[in-house]
PDB file of C-alpha atoms in Angstrom:
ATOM      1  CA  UNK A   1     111.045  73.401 107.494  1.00 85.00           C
ATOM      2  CA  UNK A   2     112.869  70.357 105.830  1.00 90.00           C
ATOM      3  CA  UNK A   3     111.108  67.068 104.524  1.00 88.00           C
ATOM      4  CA  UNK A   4     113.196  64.187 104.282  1.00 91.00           C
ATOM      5  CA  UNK A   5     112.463  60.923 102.177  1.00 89.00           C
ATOM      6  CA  UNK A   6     113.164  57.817 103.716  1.00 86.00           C
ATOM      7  CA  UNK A   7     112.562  56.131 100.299  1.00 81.00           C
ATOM      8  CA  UNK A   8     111.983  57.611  96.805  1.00 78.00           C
ATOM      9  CA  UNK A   9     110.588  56.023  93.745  1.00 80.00           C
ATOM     10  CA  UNK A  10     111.988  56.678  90.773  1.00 81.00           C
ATOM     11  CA  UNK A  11     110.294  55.657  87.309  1.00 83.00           C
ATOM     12  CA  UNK A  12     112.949  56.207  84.756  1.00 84.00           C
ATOM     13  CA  UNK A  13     111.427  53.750  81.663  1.00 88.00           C
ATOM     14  CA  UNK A  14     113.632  51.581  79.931  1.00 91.00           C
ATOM     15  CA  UNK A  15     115.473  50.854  77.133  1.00 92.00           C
ATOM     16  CA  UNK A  16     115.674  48.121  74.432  1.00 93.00           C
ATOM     17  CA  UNK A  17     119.146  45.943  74.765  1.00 92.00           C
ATOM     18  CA  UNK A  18     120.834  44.980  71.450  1.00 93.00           C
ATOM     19  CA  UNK A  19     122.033  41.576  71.285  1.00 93.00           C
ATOM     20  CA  UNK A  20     125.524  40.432  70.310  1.00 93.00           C
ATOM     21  CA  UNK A  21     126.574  38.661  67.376  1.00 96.00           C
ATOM     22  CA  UNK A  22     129.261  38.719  64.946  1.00 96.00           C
ATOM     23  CA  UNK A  23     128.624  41.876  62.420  1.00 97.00           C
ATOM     24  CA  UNK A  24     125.850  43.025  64.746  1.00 96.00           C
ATOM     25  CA  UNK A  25     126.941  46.726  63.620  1.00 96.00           C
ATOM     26  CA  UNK A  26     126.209  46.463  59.871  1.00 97.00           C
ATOM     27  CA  UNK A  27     123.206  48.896  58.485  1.00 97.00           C
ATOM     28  CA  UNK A  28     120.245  47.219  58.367  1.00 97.00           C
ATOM     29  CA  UNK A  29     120.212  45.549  61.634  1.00 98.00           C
ATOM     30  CA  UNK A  30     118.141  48.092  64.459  1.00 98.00           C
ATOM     31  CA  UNK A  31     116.283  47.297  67.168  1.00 98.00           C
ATOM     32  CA  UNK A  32     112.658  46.455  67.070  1.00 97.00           C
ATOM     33  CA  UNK A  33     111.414  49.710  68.451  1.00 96.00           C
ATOM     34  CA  UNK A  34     113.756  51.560  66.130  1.00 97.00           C
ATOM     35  CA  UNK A  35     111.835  49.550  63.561  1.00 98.00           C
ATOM     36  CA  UNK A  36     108.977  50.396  64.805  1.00 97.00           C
ATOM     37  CA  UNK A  37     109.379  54.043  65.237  1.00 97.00           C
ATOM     38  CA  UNK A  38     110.302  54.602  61.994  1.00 97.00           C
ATOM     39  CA  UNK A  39     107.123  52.777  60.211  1.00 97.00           C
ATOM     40  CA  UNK A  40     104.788  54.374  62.813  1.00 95.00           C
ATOM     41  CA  UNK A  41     106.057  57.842  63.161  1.00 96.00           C
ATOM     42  CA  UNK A  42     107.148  58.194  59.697  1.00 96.00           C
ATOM     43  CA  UNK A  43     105.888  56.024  57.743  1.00 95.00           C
ATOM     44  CA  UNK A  44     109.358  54.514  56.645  1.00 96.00           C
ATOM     45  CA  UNK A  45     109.968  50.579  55.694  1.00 97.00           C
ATOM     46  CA  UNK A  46     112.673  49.953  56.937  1.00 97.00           C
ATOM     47  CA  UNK A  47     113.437  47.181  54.912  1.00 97.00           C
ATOM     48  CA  UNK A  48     111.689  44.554  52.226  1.00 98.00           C
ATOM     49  CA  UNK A  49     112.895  40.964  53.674  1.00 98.00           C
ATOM     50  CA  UNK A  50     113.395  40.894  57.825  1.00 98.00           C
ATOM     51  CA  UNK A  51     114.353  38.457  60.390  1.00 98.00           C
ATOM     52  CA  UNK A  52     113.164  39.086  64.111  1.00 98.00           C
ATOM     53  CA  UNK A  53     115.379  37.873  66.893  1.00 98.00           C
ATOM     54  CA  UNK A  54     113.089  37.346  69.534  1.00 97.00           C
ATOM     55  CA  UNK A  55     113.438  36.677  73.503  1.00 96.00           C
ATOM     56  CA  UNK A  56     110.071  37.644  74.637  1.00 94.00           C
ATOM     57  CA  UNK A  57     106.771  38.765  72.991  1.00 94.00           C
ATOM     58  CA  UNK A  58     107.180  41.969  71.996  1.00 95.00           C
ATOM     59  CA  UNK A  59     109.477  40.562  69.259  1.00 96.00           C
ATOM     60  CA  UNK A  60     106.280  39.087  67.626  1.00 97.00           C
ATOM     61  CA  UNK A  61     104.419  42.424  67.732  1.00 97.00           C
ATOM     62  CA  UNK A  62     107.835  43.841  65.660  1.00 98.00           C
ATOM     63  CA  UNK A  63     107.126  40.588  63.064  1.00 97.00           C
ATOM     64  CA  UNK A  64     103.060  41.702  62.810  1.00 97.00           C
ATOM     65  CA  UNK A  65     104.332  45.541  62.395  1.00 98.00           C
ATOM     66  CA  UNK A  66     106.906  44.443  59.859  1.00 98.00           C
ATOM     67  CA  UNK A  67     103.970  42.125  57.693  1.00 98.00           C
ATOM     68  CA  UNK A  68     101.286  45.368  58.251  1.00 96.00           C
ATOM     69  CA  UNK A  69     103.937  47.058  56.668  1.00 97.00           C
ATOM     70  CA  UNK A  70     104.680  45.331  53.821  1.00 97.00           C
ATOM     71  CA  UNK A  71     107.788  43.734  54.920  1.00 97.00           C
ATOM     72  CA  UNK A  72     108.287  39.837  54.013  1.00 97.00           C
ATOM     73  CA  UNK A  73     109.041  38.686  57.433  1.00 97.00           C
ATOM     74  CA  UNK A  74     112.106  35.696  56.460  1.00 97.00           C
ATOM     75  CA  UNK A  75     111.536  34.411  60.064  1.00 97.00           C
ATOM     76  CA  UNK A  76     111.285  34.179  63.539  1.00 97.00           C
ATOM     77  CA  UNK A  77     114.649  33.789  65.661  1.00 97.00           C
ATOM     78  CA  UNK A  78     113.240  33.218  69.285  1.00 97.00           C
ATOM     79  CA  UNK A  79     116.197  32.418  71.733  1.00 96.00           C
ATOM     80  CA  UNK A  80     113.852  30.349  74.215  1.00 95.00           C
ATOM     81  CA  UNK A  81     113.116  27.202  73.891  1.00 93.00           C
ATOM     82  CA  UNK A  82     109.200  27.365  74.573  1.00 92.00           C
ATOM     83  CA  UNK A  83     107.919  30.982  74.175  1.00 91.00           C
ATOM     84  CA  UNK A  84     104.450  31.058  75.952  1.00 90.00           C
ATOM     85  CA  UNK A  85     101.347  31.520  73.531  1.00 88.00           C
ATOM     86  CA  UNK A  86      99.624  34.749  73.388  1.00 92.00           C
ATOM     87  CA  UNK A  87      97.899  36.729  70.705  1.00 95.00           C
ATOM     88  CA  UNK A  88     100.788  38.146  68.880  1.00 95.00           C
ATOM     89  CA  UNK A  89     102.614  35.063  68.515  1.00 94.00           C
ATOM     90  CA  UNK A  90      99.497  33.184  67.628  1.00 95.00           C
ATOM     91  CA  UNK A  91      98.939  35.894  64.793  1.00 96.00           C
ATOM     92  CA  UNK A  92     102.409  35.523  63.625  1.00 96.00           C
ATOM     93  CA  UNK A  93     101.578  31.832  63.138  1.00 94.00           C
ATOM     94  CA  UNK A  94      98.318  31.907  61.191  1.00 96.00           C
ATOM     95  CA  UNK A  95     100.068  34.299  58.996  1.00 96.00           C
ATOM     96  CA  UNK A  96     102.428  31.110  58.452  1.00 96.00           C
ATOM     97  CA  UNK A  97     105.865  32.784  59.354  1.00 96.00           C
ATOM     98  CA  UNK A  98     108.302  30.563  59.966  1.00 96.00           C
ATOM     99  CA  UNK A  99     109.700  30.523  63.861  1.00 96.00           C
ATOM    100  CA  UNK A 100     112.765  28.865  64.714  1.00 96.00           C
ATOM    101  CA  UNK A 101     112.790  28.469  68.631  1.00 96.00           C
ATOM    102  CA  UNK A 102     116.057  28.046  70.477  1.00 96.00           C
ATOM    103  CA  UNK A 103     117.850  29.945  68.075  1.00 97.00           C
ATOM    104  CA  UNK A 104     120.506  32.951  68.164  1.00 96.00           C
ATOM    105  CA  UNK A 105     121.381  35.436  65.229  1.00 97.00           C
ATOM    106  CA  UNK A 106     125.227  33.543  64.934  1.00 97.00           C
ATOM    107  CA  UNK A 107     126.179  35.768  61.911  1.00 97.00           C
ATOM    108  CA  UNK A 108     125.320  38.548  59.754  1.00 97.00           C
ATOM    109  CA  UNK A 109     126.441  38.428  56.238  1.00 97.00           C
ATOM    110  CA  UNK A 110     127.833  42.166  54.571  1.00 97.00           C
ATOM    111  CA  UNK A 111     125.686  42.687  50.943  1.00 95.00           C
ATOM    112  CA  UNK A 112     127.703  44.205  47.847  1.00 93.00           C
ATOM    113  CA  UNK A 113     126.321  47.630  49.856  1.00 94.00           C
ATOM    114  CA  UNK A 114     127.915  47.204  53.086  1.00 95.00           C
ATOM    115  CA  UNK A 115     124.638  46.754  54.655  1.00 97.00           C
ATOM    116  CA  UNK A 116     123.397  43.123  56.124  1.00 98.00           C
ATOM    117  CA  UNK A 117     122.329  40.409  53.556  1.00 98.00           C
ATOM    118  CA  UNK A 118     121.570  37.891  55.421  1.00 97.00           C
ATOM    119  CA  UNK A 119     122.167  35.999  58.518  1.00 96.00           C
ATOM    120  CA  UNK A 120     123.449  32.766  59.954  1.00 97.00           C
ATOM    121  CA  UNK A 121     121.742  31.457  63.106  1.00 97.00           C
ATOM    122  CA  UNK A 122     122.351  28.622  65.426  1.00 96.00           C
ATOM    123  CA  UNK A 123     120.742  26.353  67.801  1.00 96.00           C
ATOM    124  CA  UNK A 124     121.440  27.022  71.508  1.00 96.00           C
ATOM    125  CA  UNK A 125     122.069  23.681  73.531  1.00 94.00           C
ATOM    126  CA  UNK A 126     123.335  25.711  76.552  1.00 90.00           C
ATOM    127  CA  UNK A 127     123.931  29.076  78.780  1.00 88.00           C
ATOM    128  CA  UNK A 128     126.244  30.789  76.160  1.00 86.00           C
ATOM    129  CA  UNK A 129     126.656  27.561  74.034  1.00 92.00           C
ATOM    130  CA  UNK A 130     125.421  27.029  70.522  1.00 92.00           C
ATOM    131  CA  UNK A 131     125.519  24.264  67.755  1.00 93.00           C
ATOM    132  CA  UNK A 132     127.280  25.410  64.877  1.00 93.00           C
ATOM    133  CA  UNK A 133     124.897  27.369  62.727  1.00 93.00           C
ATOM    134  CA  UNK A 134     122.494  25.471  60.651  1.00 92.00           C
ATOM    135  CA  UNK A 135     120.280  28.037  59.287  1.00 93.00           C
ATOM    136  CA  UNK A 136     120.598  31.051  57.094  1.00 97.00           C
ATOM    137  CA  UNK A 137     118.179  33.442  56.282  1.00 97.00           C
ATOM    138  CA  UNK A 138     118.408  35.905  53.586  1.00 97.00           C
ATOM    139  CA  UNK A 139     117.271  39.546  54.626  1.00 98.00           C
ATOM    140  CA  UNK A 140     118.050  43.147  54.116  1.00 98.00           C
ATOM    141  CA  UNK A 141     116.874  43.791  57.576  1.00 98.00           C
ATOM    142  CA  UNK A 142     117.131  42.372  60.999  1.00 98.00           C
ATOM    143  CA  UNK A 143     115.076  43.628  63.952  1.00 98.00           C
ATOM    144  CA  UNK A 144     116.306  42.558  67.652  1.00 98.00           C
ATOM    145  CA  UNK A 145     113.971  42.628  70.508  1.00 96.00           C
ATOM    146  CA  UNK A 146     115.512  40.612  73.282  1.00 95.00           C
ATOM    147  CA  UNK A 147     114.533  42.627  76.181  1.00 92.00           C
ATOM    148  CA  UNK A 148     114.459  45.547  78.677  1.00 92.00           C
ATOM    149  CA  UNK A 149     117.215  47.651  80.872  1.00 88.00           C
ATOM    150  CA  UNK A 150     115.911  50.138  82.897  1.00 85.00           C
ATOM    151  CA  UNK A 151     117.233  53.741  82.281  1.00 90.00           C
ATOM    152  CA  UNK A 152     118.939  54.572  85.355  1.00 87.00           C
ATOM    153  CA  UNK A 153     122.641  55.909  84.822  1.00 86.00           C
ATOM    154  CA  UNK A 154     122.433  58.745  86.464  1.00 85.00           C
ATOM    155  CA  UNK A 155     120.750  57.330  89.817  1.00 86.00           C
ATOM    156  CA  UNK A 156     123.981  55.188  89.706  1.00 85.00           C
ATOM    157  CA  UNK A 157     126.519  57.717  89.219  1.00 89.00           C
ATOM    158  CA  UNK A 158     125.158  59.251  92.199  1.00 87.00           C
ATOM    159  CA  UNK A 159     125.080  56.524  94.372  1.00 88.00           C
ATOM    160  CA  UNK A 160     121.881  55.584  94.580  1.00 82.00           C
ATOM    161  CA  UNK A 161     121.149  52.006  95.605  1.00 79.00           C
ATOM    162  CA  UNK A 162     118.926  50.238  92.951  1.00 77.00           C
ATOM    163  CA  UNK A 163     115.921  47.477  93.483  1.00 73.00           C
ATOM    164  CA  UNK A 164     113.191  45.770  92.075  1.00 71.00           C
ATOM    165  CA  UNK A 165     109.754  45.479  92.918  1.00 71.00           C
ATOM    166  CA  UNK A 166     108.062  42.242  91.264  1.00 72.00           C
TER     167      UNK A 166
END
């Protein structure tokens, strides 16, 4: 005998999204899970002077693994205007890092090495419109953690029709 579905659930995960910025290829600049994959896994710092772009709070649990690790954490990049307060960004705080709300990575600057050596941000005033850039923040390592996609190529290739459950 046949048994036929008439719905299927699919859990596929997700995956981080990068976010875009001029130079946002240049070594040095990963995502925050990359980040954090390679200091927990491996035991690898990734850097000695970061910057965390930030668009929700796992961003501030990158900054806390970053300053565990020995990392000087530059700053705090978060692109919303008034991130809600919960433990990790109140830890971030007391450890007196500085966090620039409503602000987006605008530019990364290319060291002697080719890899990033800083970075230029700017203050948003709009959907897709910034100020021109009034900060810069010199690091040897940027960290991005602006949010989740969820991992489901192949259900679209093959036609499957896609929803979310809140």
């Amino acid at each position: 005998f046949k048994v036929r579905a008439g719905q299927v659930i699919v859990a596929t995960g997700s995956m981080e999204q990068p976010s875009v910025f001029r130079n946002n290829d240049l070594p040095g600049i990963m995502l925050g899970s990359a980040a954090q994959r390679l200091m927990r896994h491996y035991g690898v710092k990734p850097g000695n002077r970061a910057v965390v772009v930030a668009a929700n709070a796992d961003g501030y649990g990158v900054g806390l693994d970053l300053l565990d690790a020995g990392v000087e954490l530059a700053g705090i990049l978060d692109l919303r205007a008034t991130p809600p307060e919960d433990a990790r960004a109140a830890a971030v705080r007391a450890k007196g890092v500085r966090i620039l709300t409503r602000h987006a990575p605008w530019e990364a600057f290319k060291g002697r090495n080719g890899a990033i050596a800083g970075l230029s941000a700017a203050r948003i005033i709009g959907h897709g419109k910034c100020e021109p850039a009034d900060e810069k923040l010199d690091c040897d390592l940027l960290c991005v953690s602006v949010g989740y996609a969820p991992v489901a190529h192949l259900l679209h290739h093959a036609g499957a029709k896609i929803g979310y459950h809140r």
